[in-house]
CSV table of C-alpha atoms and ligand atoms in Angstrom, one decimal:
chain,number,residue,atom,x,y,z
A,1015,UNK,CA,-38.6,-62.5,-32.2
A,1016,UNK,CA,-36.7,-59.7,-31.9
A,1017,UNK,CA,-33.3,-59.7,-32.6
A,1018,UNK,CA,-32.7,-58.8,-28.7
A,1019,UNK,CA,-34.8,-61.3,-27.5
A,1020,UNK,CA,-33.0,-63.5,-29.4
A,1021,UNK,CA,-30.1,-63.2,-28.2
A,1022,UNK,CA,-31.0,-62.7,-24.5
A,1023,UNK,CA,-32.6,-66.4,-25.5
A,1024,UNK,CA,-29.1,-67.6,-26.8
A,1025,UNK,CA,-27.4,-66.0,-23.9
A,1026,UNK,CA,-29.6,-67.7,-21.0
A,1027,UNK,CA,-29.6,-71.2,-22.8
A,1028,UNK,CA,-26.1,-71.2,-22.3
A,1029,UNK,CA,-25.4,-69.0,-19.1
A,1030,UNK,CA,-28.0,-71.8,-17.2
A,1031,UNK,CA,-26.7,-75.0,-18.8
A,1032,UNK,CA,-25.2,-76.6,-16.0
A,1033,UNK,CA,-27.9,-75.2,-13.2
A,1034,UNK,CA,-29.4,-78.0,-11.2
A,1035,UNK,CA,-31.4,-76.4,-9.0
A,1036,UNK,CA,-34.9,-75.4,-10.0
A,1037,UNK,CA,-33.5,-72.8,-12.0
A,1038,UNK,CA,-32.9,-74.4,-15.1
A,1039,UNK,CA,-32.6,-73.1,-18.9
A,1040,UNK,CA,-35.7,-75.5,-19.5
A,1041,UNK,CA,-38.0,-73.3,-16.7
A,1042,UNK,CA,-36.6,-70.0,-18.3
A,1043,UNK,CA,-38.0,-71.5,-21.5
A,1044,UNK,CA,-41.3,-72.8,-20.5
A,1045,UNK,CA,-41.7,-69.2,-18.4
A,1046,UNK,CA,-40.7,-67.8,-22.0
A,1047,UNK,CA,-43.2,-69.8,-23.9
A,1048,UNK,CA,-45.7,-69.3,-21.3
A,1049,UNK,CA,-45.9,-65.7,-21.0
A,1050,UNK,CA,-45.9,-64.7,-24.5
A,1051,UNK,CA,-49.3,-67.2,-24.6
A,1052,UNK,CA,-50.1,-65.2,-21.8
A,1053,UNK,CA,-49.6,-61.4,-23.4
A,1054,UNK,CA,-51.5,-63.2,-26.5
A,1055,UNK,CA,-54.0,-62.9,-24.7
A,1056,UNK,CA,-53.7,-59.9,-22.6
A,1057,UNK,CA,-54.7,-56.6,-23.8
A,1058,UNK,CA,-51.9,-53.7,-24.0
A,1059,UNK,CA,-48.7,-55.9,-22.5
A,1060,UNK,CA,-45.8,-54.9,-24.6
A,1061,UNK,CA,-44.6,-58.1,-26.2
A,1062,UNK,CA,-40.4,-57.3,-25.8
A,1063,UNK,CA,-40.3,-56.0,-22.2
A,1064,UNK,CA,-42.5,-59.5,-21.4
A,1065,UNK,CA,-40.3,-61.5,-23.3
A,1066,UNK,CA,-37.0,-60.0,-21.8
A,1067,UNK,CA,-37.6,-59.8,-18.4
A,1068,UNK,CA,-39.0,-63.7,-18.7
A,1069,UNK,CA,-35.6,-64.8,-19.5
A,1070,UNK,CA,-33.7,-63.0,-17.3
A,1071,UNK,CA,-36.0,-63.2,-14.3
A,1072,UNK,CA,-34.0,-66.0,-12.6
A,1073,UNK,CA,-31.0,-64.6,-14.0
A,1074,UNK,CA,-29.3,-63.9,-10.4
A,1075,UNK,CA,-32.2,-65.5,-8.3
A,1076,UNK,CA,-30.9,-63.7,-4.4
A,1077,UNK,CA,-31.7,-67.1,-2.7
A,1078,UNK,CA,-28.2,-67.7,-4.0
A,1079,UNK,CA,-26.7,-64.0,-4.6
A,1080,UNK,CA,-26.7,-63.6,-0.2
A,1081,UNK,CA,-30.6,-63.1,-0.7
A,1082,UNK,CA,-29.9,-59.6,-2.1
A,1083,UNK,CA,-33.0,-58.6,-4.1
A,1084,UNK,CA,-31.5,-56.1,-6.2
A,1085,UNK,CA,-29.2,-58.8,-7.4
A,1086,UNK,CA,-31.1,-59.9,-10.5
A,1087,UNK,CA,-32.5,-56.1,-11.8
A,1088,UNK,CA,-28.5,-55.3,-12.0
A,1089,UNK,CA,-27.4,-58.2,-13.9
A,1090,UNK,CA,-30.3,-57.7,-16.0
A,1091,UNK,CA,-29.8,-54.5,-16.5
A,1092,UNK,CA,-26.2,-55.0,-17.4
A,1093,UNK,CA,-26.9,-57.7,-19.8
A,1094,UNK,CA,-29.2,-55.9,-21.6
A,1095,UNK,CA,-27.1,-52.4,-21.6
A,1096,UNK,CA,-24.0,-54.1,-22.6
A,1097,UNK,CA,-26.1,-54.7,-25.9
A,1098,UNK,CA,-27.5,-51.2,-26.6
A,1099,UNK,CA,-31.0,-51.4,-25.0
A,1100,UNK,CA,-33.1,-48.1,-24.5
A,1101,UNK,CA,-33.2,-46.9,-21.3
A,1102,UNK,CA,-36.8,-47.1,-20.9
A,1103,UNK,CA,-36.7,-50.7,-22.1
A,1104,UNK,CA,-33.8,-51.4,-19.6
A,1105,UNK,CA,-35.8,-50.2,-16.3
A,1106,UNK,CA,-39.7,-51.5,-17.3
A,1107,UNK,CA,-37.7,-54.5,-17.7
A,1108,UNK,CA,-35.9,-54.2,-14.3
A,1109,UNK,CA,-39.1,-53.6,-12.5
A,1110,UNK,CA,-41.3,-56.6,-14.2
A,1111,UNK,CA,-37.9,-58.6,-12.3
A,1112,UNK,CA,-38.3,-56.6,-9.1
A,1113,UNK,CA,-42.5,-57.6,-9.3
A,1114,UNK,CA,-41.7,-61.2,-9.5
A,1115,UNK,CA,-40.8,-63.3,-7.1
A,1116,UNK,CA,-43.6,-66.0,-4.0
A,1117,UNK,CA,-42.2,-63.4,-0.8
A,1118,UNK,CA,-44.6,-65.1,1.6
A,1119,UNK,CA,-48.2,-66.4,2.1
A,1120,UNK,CA,-48.4,-63.0,3.5
A,1121,UNK,CA,-46.7,-60.8,1.8
A,1122,UNK,CA,-48.7,-59.3,-0.7
A,1123,UNK,CA,-47.0,-58.8,-4.4
A,1124,UNK,CA,-49.3,-56.7,-6.6
A,1125,UNK,CA,-48.2,-56.7,-10.0
A,1126,UNK,CA,-48.1,-52.4,-11.5
A,1127,UNK,CA,-47.5,-52.9,-15.5
A,1128,UNK,CA,-49.4,-55.8,-17.8
A,1129,UNK,CA,-46.0,-57.1,-19.2
A,1130,UNK,CA,-45.1,-58.2,-15.1
A,1131,UNK,CA,-48.6,-59.8,-14.9
A,1132,UNK,CA,-48.0,-62.2,-17.4
A,1133,UNK,CA,-44.5,-62.6,-16.3
A,1134,UNK,CA,-45.7,-63.3,-12.8
A,1135,UNK,CA,-48.2,-65.8,-13.3
A,1136,UNK,CA,-46.8,-67.7,-15.9
A,1137,UNK,CA,-43.2,-68.2,-13.5
A,1138,UNK,CA,-45.9,-69.5,-11.3
A,1139,UNK,CA,-47.4,-72.1,-13.2
A,1140,UNK,CA,-44.2,-73.2,-13.2
A,1141,UNK,CA,-44.3,-73.7,-9.6
A,1142,UNK,CA,-47.5,-75.7,-9.7
A,1143,UNK,CA,-48.9,-79.3,-11.9
A,1144,UNK,CA,-46.6,-82.0,-12.1
A,1145,UNK,CA,-43.7,-80.0,-12.9
A,1146,UNK,CA,-44.2,-77.9,-9.9
A,1147,UNK,CA,-44.3,-81.1,-8.2
A,1148,UNK,CA,-41.0,-82.5,-9.6
A,1149,UNK,CA,-39.3,-78.9,-9.3
A,1150,UNK,CA,-40.5,-78.9,-5.0
A,1151,UNK,CA,-38.7,-82.2,-4.1
A,1152,UNK,CA,-35.8,-80.8,-6.6
A,1153,UNK,CA,-34.7,-77.8,-4.6
A,1154,UNK,CA,-35.9,-79.4,-1.1
A,1155,UNK,CA,-33.1,-82.4,-2.2
A,1156,UNK,CA,-30.7,-79.4,-2.9
A,1157,UNK,CA,-31.1,-77.7,0.0
A,1158,UNK,CA,-31.5,-81.3,2.1
A,1159,UNK,CA,-34.4,-81.2,3.0
A,1160,UNK,CA,-36.4,-83.6,4.6
A,1161,UNK,CA,-39.9,-84.6,2.6
A,1162,UNK,CA,-42.3,-84.4,5.2
A,1163,UNK,CA,-42.2,-84.3,9.0
A,1164,UNK,CA,-45.6,-84.3,10.4
A,1165,UNK,CA,-43.7,-82.9,13.9
A,1166,UNK,CA,-42.9,-79.3,11.8
A,1167,UNK,CA,-46.1,-78.2,10.9
A,1168,UNK,CA,-46.8,-75.9,8.0
A,1169,UNK,CA,-47.0,-71.7,8.8
A,1170,UNK,CA,-47.6,-68.4,6.7
A,1171,UNK,CA,-44.7,-66.4,6.2
A,1172,UNK,CA,-46.2,-62.5,7.4
A,1173,UNK,CA,-43.0,-61.3,5.6
A,1174,UNK,CA,-39.8,-61.9,3.2
A,1175,UNK,CA,-37.1,-62.1,5.7
A,1176,UNK,CA,-38.9,-65.2,7.6
A,1177,UNK,CA,-39.8,-67.2,4.0
A,1178,UNK,CA,-36.0,-66.9,3.0
A,1179,UNK,CA,-35.2,-68.0,6.1
A,1180,UNK,CA,-37.8,-70.8,5.7
A,1181,UNK,CA,-35.9,-74.7,6.2
A,1182,UNK,CA,-39.0,-76.8,6.5
A,1183,UNK,CA,-40.0,-80.1,4.9
A,1184,UNK,CA,-40.7,-79.7,1.3
A,1185,UNK,CA,-44.2,-80.9,2.0
A,1186,UNK,CA,-45.0,-77.9,3.6
A,1187,UNK,CA,-44.0,-75.9,0.7
A,1188,UNK,CA,-47.0,-76.7,-1.2
A,1189,UNK,CA,-49.2,-75.4,2.4
A,1190,UNK,CA,-47.1,-72.3,2.3
A,1191,UNK,CA,-47.1,-71.0,-1.2
A,1192,UNK,CA,-48.2,-74.2,-4.3
A,1193,UNK,CA,-51.3,-74.7,-3.1
A,1194,UNK,CA,-52.1,-71.0,-2.5
A,1195,UNK,CA,-50.4,-70.0,-7.0
A,1196,UNK,CA,-53.6,-70.6,-8.1
A,1197,UNK,CA,-55.5,-68.0,-6.4
A,1198,UNK,CA,-53.2,-64.9,-6.5
A,1199,UNK,CA,-52.4,-65.1,-10.3
A,1200,UNK,CA,-52.9,-61.6,-12.6
A,1201,UNK,CA,-54.8,-62.4,-15.7
A,1202,UNK,CA,-57.8,-65.2,-16.2
A,1203,UNK,CA,-56.0,-67.3,-19.8
A,1204,UNK,CA,-53.5,-67.9,-16.9
A,1205,UNK,CA,-56.4,-69.1,-13.9
A,1206,UNK,CA,-57.7,-71.1,-16.6
A,1207,UNK,CA,-53.9,-73.1,-16.9
A,1208,UNK,CA,-53.9,-72.7,-13.1
A,1209,UNK,CA,-57.1,-75.6,-13.0
A,1210,UNK,CA,-55.9,-78.9,-14.2
A,1211,UNK,CA,-52.1,-78.5,-12.3
A,1212,UNK,CA,-53.8,-77.7,-9.3
A,1213,UNK,CA,-56.3,-80.3,-9.1
A,1214,UNK,CA,-53.5,-82.4,-10.1
A,1215,UNK,CA,-51.1,-81.4,-7.2
A,1216,UNK,CA,-53.9,-81.4,-4.7
A,1217,UNK,CA,-54.3,-84.9,-5.7
A,1218,UNK,CA,-50.4,-85.6,-5.2
A,1219,UNK,CA,-50.2,-84.4,-1.6
A,1220,UNK,CA,-53.3,-86.7,-0.7
A,1221,UNK,CA,-51.7,-89.2,-1.9
A,1222,UNK,CA,-48.5,-88.7,-0.4
A,1223,UNK,CA,-49.8,-88.0,2.8
A,1224,UNK,CA,-52.5,-90.9,3.0
A,1225,UNK,CA,-48.8,-93.1,1.8
A,1226,UNK,CA,-47.0,-91.8,4.3
A,1227,UNK,CA,-49.4,-92.7,6.9
A,1228,UNK,CA,-49.5,-96.6,5.3
A,1229,UNK,CA,-52.1,-95.9,3.3
A,1230,UNK,CA,-53.7,-95.2,0.0
B,1741,ADP,P1,-39.5,-69.1,-8.9
B,1741,ADP,O1,-37.9,-69.7,-10.0
B,1741,ADP,O2,-41.1,-69.9,-9.5
B,1741,ADP,O3,-39.9,-67.7,-8.8
B,1741,ADP,P2,-38.7,-70.1,-7.0
B,1741,ADP,O4,-37.6,-69.3,-7.5
B,1741,ADP,O5,-39.2,-69.4,-5.0
B,1741,ADP,O6,-39.6,-69.8,-7.6
B,1741,ADP,O7,-38.3,-72.0,-6.2
B,1741,ADP,C1,-37.4,-72.7,-7.4
B,1741,ADP,C2,-38.7,-73.7,-7.5
B,1741,ADP,O8,-38.0,-74.5,-6.3
B,1741,ADP,C3,-40.1,-73.3,-7.0
B,1741,ADP,O9,-40.8,-74.6,-8.5
B,1741,ADP,C4,-40.4,-73.4,-6.1
B,1741,ADP,O10,-40.9,-74.0,-5.6
B,1741,ADP,C5,-39.7,-74.5,-5.2
B,1741,ADP,N1,-39.2,-73.9,-3.9
B,1741,ADP,C6,-38.9,-72.7,-3.5
B,1741,ADP,N2,-38.3,-72.9,-2.1
B,1741,ADP,C7,-39.1,-73.8,-1.8
B,1741,ADP,C8,-38.7,-74.6,-0.9
B,1741,ADP,N3,-38.7,-73.7,0.5
B,1741,ADP,N4,-39.6,-75.8,-0.3
B,1741,ADP,C9,-39.3,-76.5,-2.0
B,1741,ADP,N5,-39.5,-76.2,-3.3
B,1741,ADP,C10,-39.4,-75.2,-3.0
B,1742,NI,NI1,-38.5,-68.7,-11.9
């Protein structure tokens, strides 16, 4: 690990200590770890750029900054410049952060570098499986959403604005995002890791709906 990666990890761990909305340090630590593993299996990935972007990807999430989608890249830039990181590296990290987020089922989120591919994949892997289920309900609780409401069917968001404004029950999020993530991964290593997590999540939703109806 390079000194700047170590300093960034320490900075983010400290900053996210009290964060309870799903963007906690354990989430970031997992994304960092998984991004490192994916980078090792993805030729041409600059490990330092991938690690810095993984550590900084949620530094100022648009969801908590009035929908400002540049807040994250800007905050990452400020930190990296304060650490004398060269402009070329800063720009690459910023671009990865811009490309990470999911923006709605109907919105394409292409990546322009191997670093963006591994960080986007690592972030999405952390949204599925057992941890993904737990994070979805933690987020729903944080936002005061019901777990489920059969009268509110899931929708496919055609644009980012529509996706941002959704206030749907938490179960809808599985249909609107989580159950689709395995088909939107970029690296073979991530697709492999996703299989078990996806199967678990499918079973969870089926069992949840059965119990909701008093079956199962
Ligand atoms: P990520 O950190 O993977 O980019 P987000 O920032 O979109 O994910 O959200 C953080 C966590 O909260 C993720 O696990 C995500 O699935 C969950 N989440 C986001 N939006 C919703 C929602 N509308 N309902 C339930 N969970 C959500
Ligand atoms: Ni994240």
